[in-house]
Each structure stands twice: as structure tokens, then as C-alpha cells.
């Protein structure tokens, strides 16, 4: 009987560790830095996070009702590539299974350079002509306007760049 308890514990531990708990299992091939993906992107802009717009509601493990931001409204400060007539756009986040960054990743009042994809049709995961980002590559970078710096994986070698140098890459 003594041997059975450690064996059962080992089996349970093995089963627990072997369960893949992350729904988005992506492996990026090639250069998935911001600079590496922008050739496939129609729209690139500097934005300011204004508000969380839509929420997912759930009960936590103690039974308390919780809400989690599901979309973020951003104000377009400057467009570097593409066209957008709206001053504010909505970026839809992850519900735990969509391979998108969570909306709460984007801090209210903060600035980001984004290279989102446009949503083609209405669904429970976003509305037509809104946008979404993808967790499997770098399609957004944090911006500190006071320091004139951009932070994140801009290229394979560059993890932080001046906003001036970044903007120089978009001048023809």
C-alpha cells in the first residue's frame, strides 16, 4: 500500500504537467520581429489607448463575478502606412483561445506603434472593419513619448529604437 501512493502521485503529476494549457500554440517561422512582418501589413500607426470597450464576464474559482477587457479603443495619433479615416479604432483582444494579446496588455493612456490586421466580418470575436493583433509575431511596440523611444522586438537585433529613427524607416 505504501508504494501505491507515490506511484499515484507520480501519475497524477505527470498527467497534470503533460496537459497543454495554452490554447494558442504557435511557432513563428522566419523573422517575426516588427520590422520583419510590416511588409505583410496594410496599416501601421502610432496610437494612444483611450478605453477598454467590451468585456468578457466569468466567475473566478471562488465564485465571484469578474469581467475582463475584450477590446481596446485607441486614438490614432499618426499613420505611417495605409489609410484610415476614423480618428478612433477598436482593437479586439483574446478570450483565452484566439492567439491574440489580451486587451488588458495595453495600458490606458499609453502609446503604442501597431500593425494590426483588419477584421473581415462580424463575429463574437470582433466587428467588421475593427482590428486585431496576433500573438505569434511582434505587431505592436510600446512607445515612451517623453523619452522618444520605442520598446519591443523592432528587429532581430534591435529591442529599442528612437521614434525618430523608426519614423525615418517610413520616409520615402
Tab-separated table of C-alpha atoms in Angstrom:
chain	number	residue	atom	x	y	z
A	1	UNK	CA	0.000	0.000	0.000
A	2	UNK	CA	2.888	2.388	0.729
A	3	UNK	CA	4.212	2.065	-2.838
A	4	UNK	CA	0.829	2.832	-4.350
A	5	UNK	CA	0.605	6.394	-3.003
A	6	UNK	CA	3.911	7.642	-4.548
A	7	UNK	CA	3.045	5.880	-7.815
A	8	UNK	CA	-0.390	7.526	-7.954
A	9	UNK	CA	1.145	10.896	-7.097
A	10	UNK	CA	3.668	10.458	-9.914
A	11	UNK	CA	0.959	9.520	-12.422
A	12	UNK	CA	-1.211	12.475	-11.408
A	13	UNK	CA	1.760	14.853	-11.556
A	14	UNK	CA	2.746	13.502	-14.991
A	15	UNK	CA	-0.807	13.911	-16.313
A	16	UNK	CA	-1.032	17.433	-14.926
A	17	UNK	CA	2.256	18.510	-16.495
A	18	UNK	CA	1.522	16.902	-19.843
A	19	UNK	CA	-1.725	18.826	-20.394
A	20	UNK	CA	-1.180	21.688	-22.801
A	21	UNK	CA	-2.929	24.558	-21.048
A	22	UNK	CA	-2.105	27.249	-23.603
A	23	UNK	CA	-4.710	27.270	-26.348
A	24	UNK	CA	-2.602	29.271	-28.783
A	25	UNK	CA	0.342	27.119	-29.695
A	26	UNK	CA	2.141	28.968	-32.441
A	27	UNK	CA	5.693	28.744	-33.605
A	28	UNK	CA	6.897	31.631	-35.706
A	29	UNK	CA	8.979	30.735	-38.745
A	30	UNK	CA	11.461	33.304	-40.040
A	31	UNK	CA	11.726	36.898	-38.890
A	32	UNK	CA	8.712	37.647	-36.707
A	33	UNK	CA	10.021	40.958	-35.431
A	34	UNK	CA	8.038	44.125	-36.096
A	35	UNK	CA	10.289	45.058	-38.999
A	36	UNK	CA	10.045	41.503	-40.349
A	37	UNK	CA	6.237	41.472	-40.550
A	38	UNK	CA	5.406	45.002	-41.728
A	39	UNK	CA	5.724	44.116	-45.423
A	40	UNK	CA	2.643	41.908	-44.924
A	41	UNK	CA	0.754	44.682	-43.110
A	42	UNK	CA	-1.554	47.249	-44.684
A	43	UNK	CA	-1.816	49.589	-41.705
A	44	UNK	CA	0.779	50.895	-39.222
A	45	UNK	CA	0.075	53.702	-36.757
A	46	UNK	CA	1.067	55.368	-33.510
A	47	UNK	CA	-1.925	55.144	-31.175
A	48	UNK	CA	-2.953	56.136	-27.665
A	49	UNK	CA	-5.071	53.751	-25.595
A	50	UNK	CA	-8.322	55.535	-24.661
A	51	UNK	CA	-10.531	52.875	-23.048
A	52	UNK	CA	-11.443	49.239	-22.696
A	53	UNK	CA	-14.635	48.908	-24.696
A	54	UNK	CA	-16.068	45.392	-24.459
A	55	UNK	CA	-15.804	42.868	-21.649
A	56	UNK	CA	-15.953	39.143	-21.074
A	57	UNK	CA	-17.754	38.085	-17.910
A	58	UNK	CA	-16.844	34.991	-15.906
A	59	UNK	CA	-16.802	33.569	-12.409
A	60	UNK	CA	-13.440	33.066	-10.760
A	61	UNK	CA	-12.515	29.904	-8.873
A	62	UNK	CA	-14.132	31.298	-5.701
A	63	UNK	CA	-17.431	32.050	-7.435
A	64	UNK	CA	-17.001	35.848	-7.664
A	65	UNK	CA	-18.229	37.555	-10.820
A	66	UNK	CA	-15.341	39.081	-12.780
A	67	UNK	CA	-15.013	40.998	-16.006
A	68	UNK	CA	-12.046	41.071	-18.350
A	69	UNK	CA	-11.480	43.646	-21.116
A	70	UNK	CA	-12.054	42.125	-24.545
A	71	UNK	CA	-11.447	45.158	-26.760
A	72	UNK	CA	-9.499	48.379	-26.578
A	73	UNK	CA	-10.392	51.690	-28.188
A	74	UNK	CA	-7.358	53.632	-29.376
A	75	UNK	CA	-6.951	57.092	-30.806
A	76	UNK	CA	-4.813	57.334	-33.924
A	77	UNK	CA	-2.015	59.841	-33.354
A	78	UNK	CA	-0.089	59.270	-36.591
A	79	UNK	CA	-0.418	56.903	-39.562
A	80	UNK	CA	2.826	55.558	-41.024
A	81	UNK	CA	1.404	53.150	-43.584
A	82	UNK	CA	-2.051	52.632	-45.060
A	83	UNK	CA	-5.254	54.597	-44.788
A	84	UNK	CA	-7.825	55.000	-42.045
A	85	UNK	CA	-10.410	57.773	-41.945
A	86	UNK	CA	-11.548	57.167	-38.365
A	87	UNK	CA	-9.794	59.015	-35.551
A	88	UNK	CA	-10.538	56.145	-33.140
A	89	UNK	CA	-10.460	52.428	-33.865
A	90	UNK	CA	-11.189	49.322	-31.854
A	91	UNK	CA	-8.676	46.519	-31.364
A	92	UNK	CA	-10.111	43.189	-30.210
A	93	UNK	CA	-8.144	41.063	-27.780
A	94	UNK	CA	-8.022	37.464	-26.656
A	95	UNK	CA	-10.633	35.372	-24.894
A	96	UNK	CA	-8.055	32.740	-23.959
A	97	UNK	CA	-8.143	30.823	-27.248
A	98	UNK	CA	-7.607	33.284	-30.108
A	99	UNK	CA	-3.807	33.739	-30.270
A	100	UNK	CA	-4.199	37.458	-29.636
A	101	UNK	CA	-2.749	39.602	-26.865
A	102	UNK	CA	-5.210	40.289	-24.057
A	103	UNK	CA	-6.811	43.738	-24.266
A	104	UNK	CA	-5.512	44.472	-20.767
A	105	UNK	CA	-1.951	44.223	-22.155
A	106	UNK	CA	-2.467	47.760	-23.419
A	107	UNK	CA	-2.371	50.235	-20.547
A	108	UNK	CA	-4.857	53.103	-20.546
A	109	UNK	CA	-3.206	56.379	-21.532
A	110	UNK	CA	-0.166	54.617	-23.021
A	111	UNK	CA	1.138	54.843	-26.582
A	112	UNK	CA	1.925	52.014	-28.987
A	113	UNK	CA	3.024	51.511	-32.564
A	114	UNK	CA	0.640	48.923	-34.018
A	115	UNK	CA	0.487	46.872	-37.213
A	116	UNK	CA	-2.924	45.214	-36.806
A	117	UNK	CA	-4.989	43.092	-39.154
A	118	UNK	CA	-8.474	44.221	-40.183
A	119	UNK	CA	-11.406	42.011	-39.195
A	120	UNK	CA	-13.241	40.925	-42.367
A	121	UNK	CA	-16.661	40.019	-40.917
A	122	UNK	CA	-18.714	40.362	-37.764
A	123	UNK	CA	-18.385	37.594	-35.211
A	124	UNK	CA	-18.385	37.139	-31.467
A	125	UNK	CA	-14.626	37.831	-31.633
A	126	UNK	CA	-14.816	41.263	-33.285
A	127	UNK	CA	-16.732	43.500	-35.649
A	128	UNK	CA	-16.121	44.047	-39.342
A	129	UNK	CA	-13.553	46.789	-40.063
A	130	UNK	CA	-12.237	46.738	-36.494
A	131	UNK	CA	-8.767	45.312	-35.909
A	132	UNK	CA	-6.907	42.571	-34.050
A	133	UNK	CA	-3.290	41.736	-33.276
A	134	UNK	CA	-1.615	38.322	-33.383
A	135	UNK	CA	0.397	36.811	-30.526
A	136	UNK	CA	2.685	34.736	-32.729
A	137	UNK	CA	4.683	37.696	-34.041
A	138	UNK	CA	5.515	41.232	-32.988
A	139	UNK	CA	2.823	43.544	-34.346
A	140	UNK	CA	2.868	46.155	-31.590
A	141	UNK	CA	5.584	48.068	-29.760
A	142	UNK	CA	5.372	50.210	-26.615
A	143	UNK	CA	6.225	53.895	-27.027
A	144	UNK	CA	7.553	56.344	-24.434
A	145	UNK	CA	6.945	59.775	-25.983
A	146	UNK	CA	8.789	61.578	-23.159
A	147	UNK	CA	11.956	59.614	-23.939
A	148	UNK	CA	11.264	59.490	-27.701
A	149	UNK	CA	11.811	55.683	-27.555
A	150	UNK	CA	10.063	52.585	-28.853
A	151	UNK	CA	10.438	49.338	-26.897
A	152	UNK	CA	9.947	45.762	-28.067
A	153	UNK	CA	11.316	43.496	-30.768
A	154	UNK	CA	11.672	46.011	-33.577
A	155	UNK	CA	14.105	43.708	-35.416
A	156	UNK	CA	16.047	40.587	-34.508
A	157	UNK	CA	18.878	42.790	-33.227
A	158	UNK	CA	17.054	45.949	-32.075
A	159	UNK	CA	14.899	45.862	-28.933
A	160	UNK	CA	14.600	49.614	-28.502
A	161	UNK	CA	14.840	52.378	-31.068
A	162	UNK	CA	14.250	56.107	-31.121
A	163	UNK	CA	10.917	57.239	-32.502
A	164	UNK	CA	12.852	59.499	-34.892
A	165	UNK	CA	14.831	56.548	-36.326
A	166	UNK	CA	11.639	54.496	-36.608
A	167	UNK	CA	9.881	57.277	-38.494
A	168	UNK	CA	12.921	57.554	-40.784
A	169	UNK	CA	12.237	53.996	-41.969
A	170	UNK	CA	8.863	55.160	-43.324
A	171	UNK	CA	10.002	58.233	-45.221
A	172	UNK	CA	10.296	57.723	-48.963
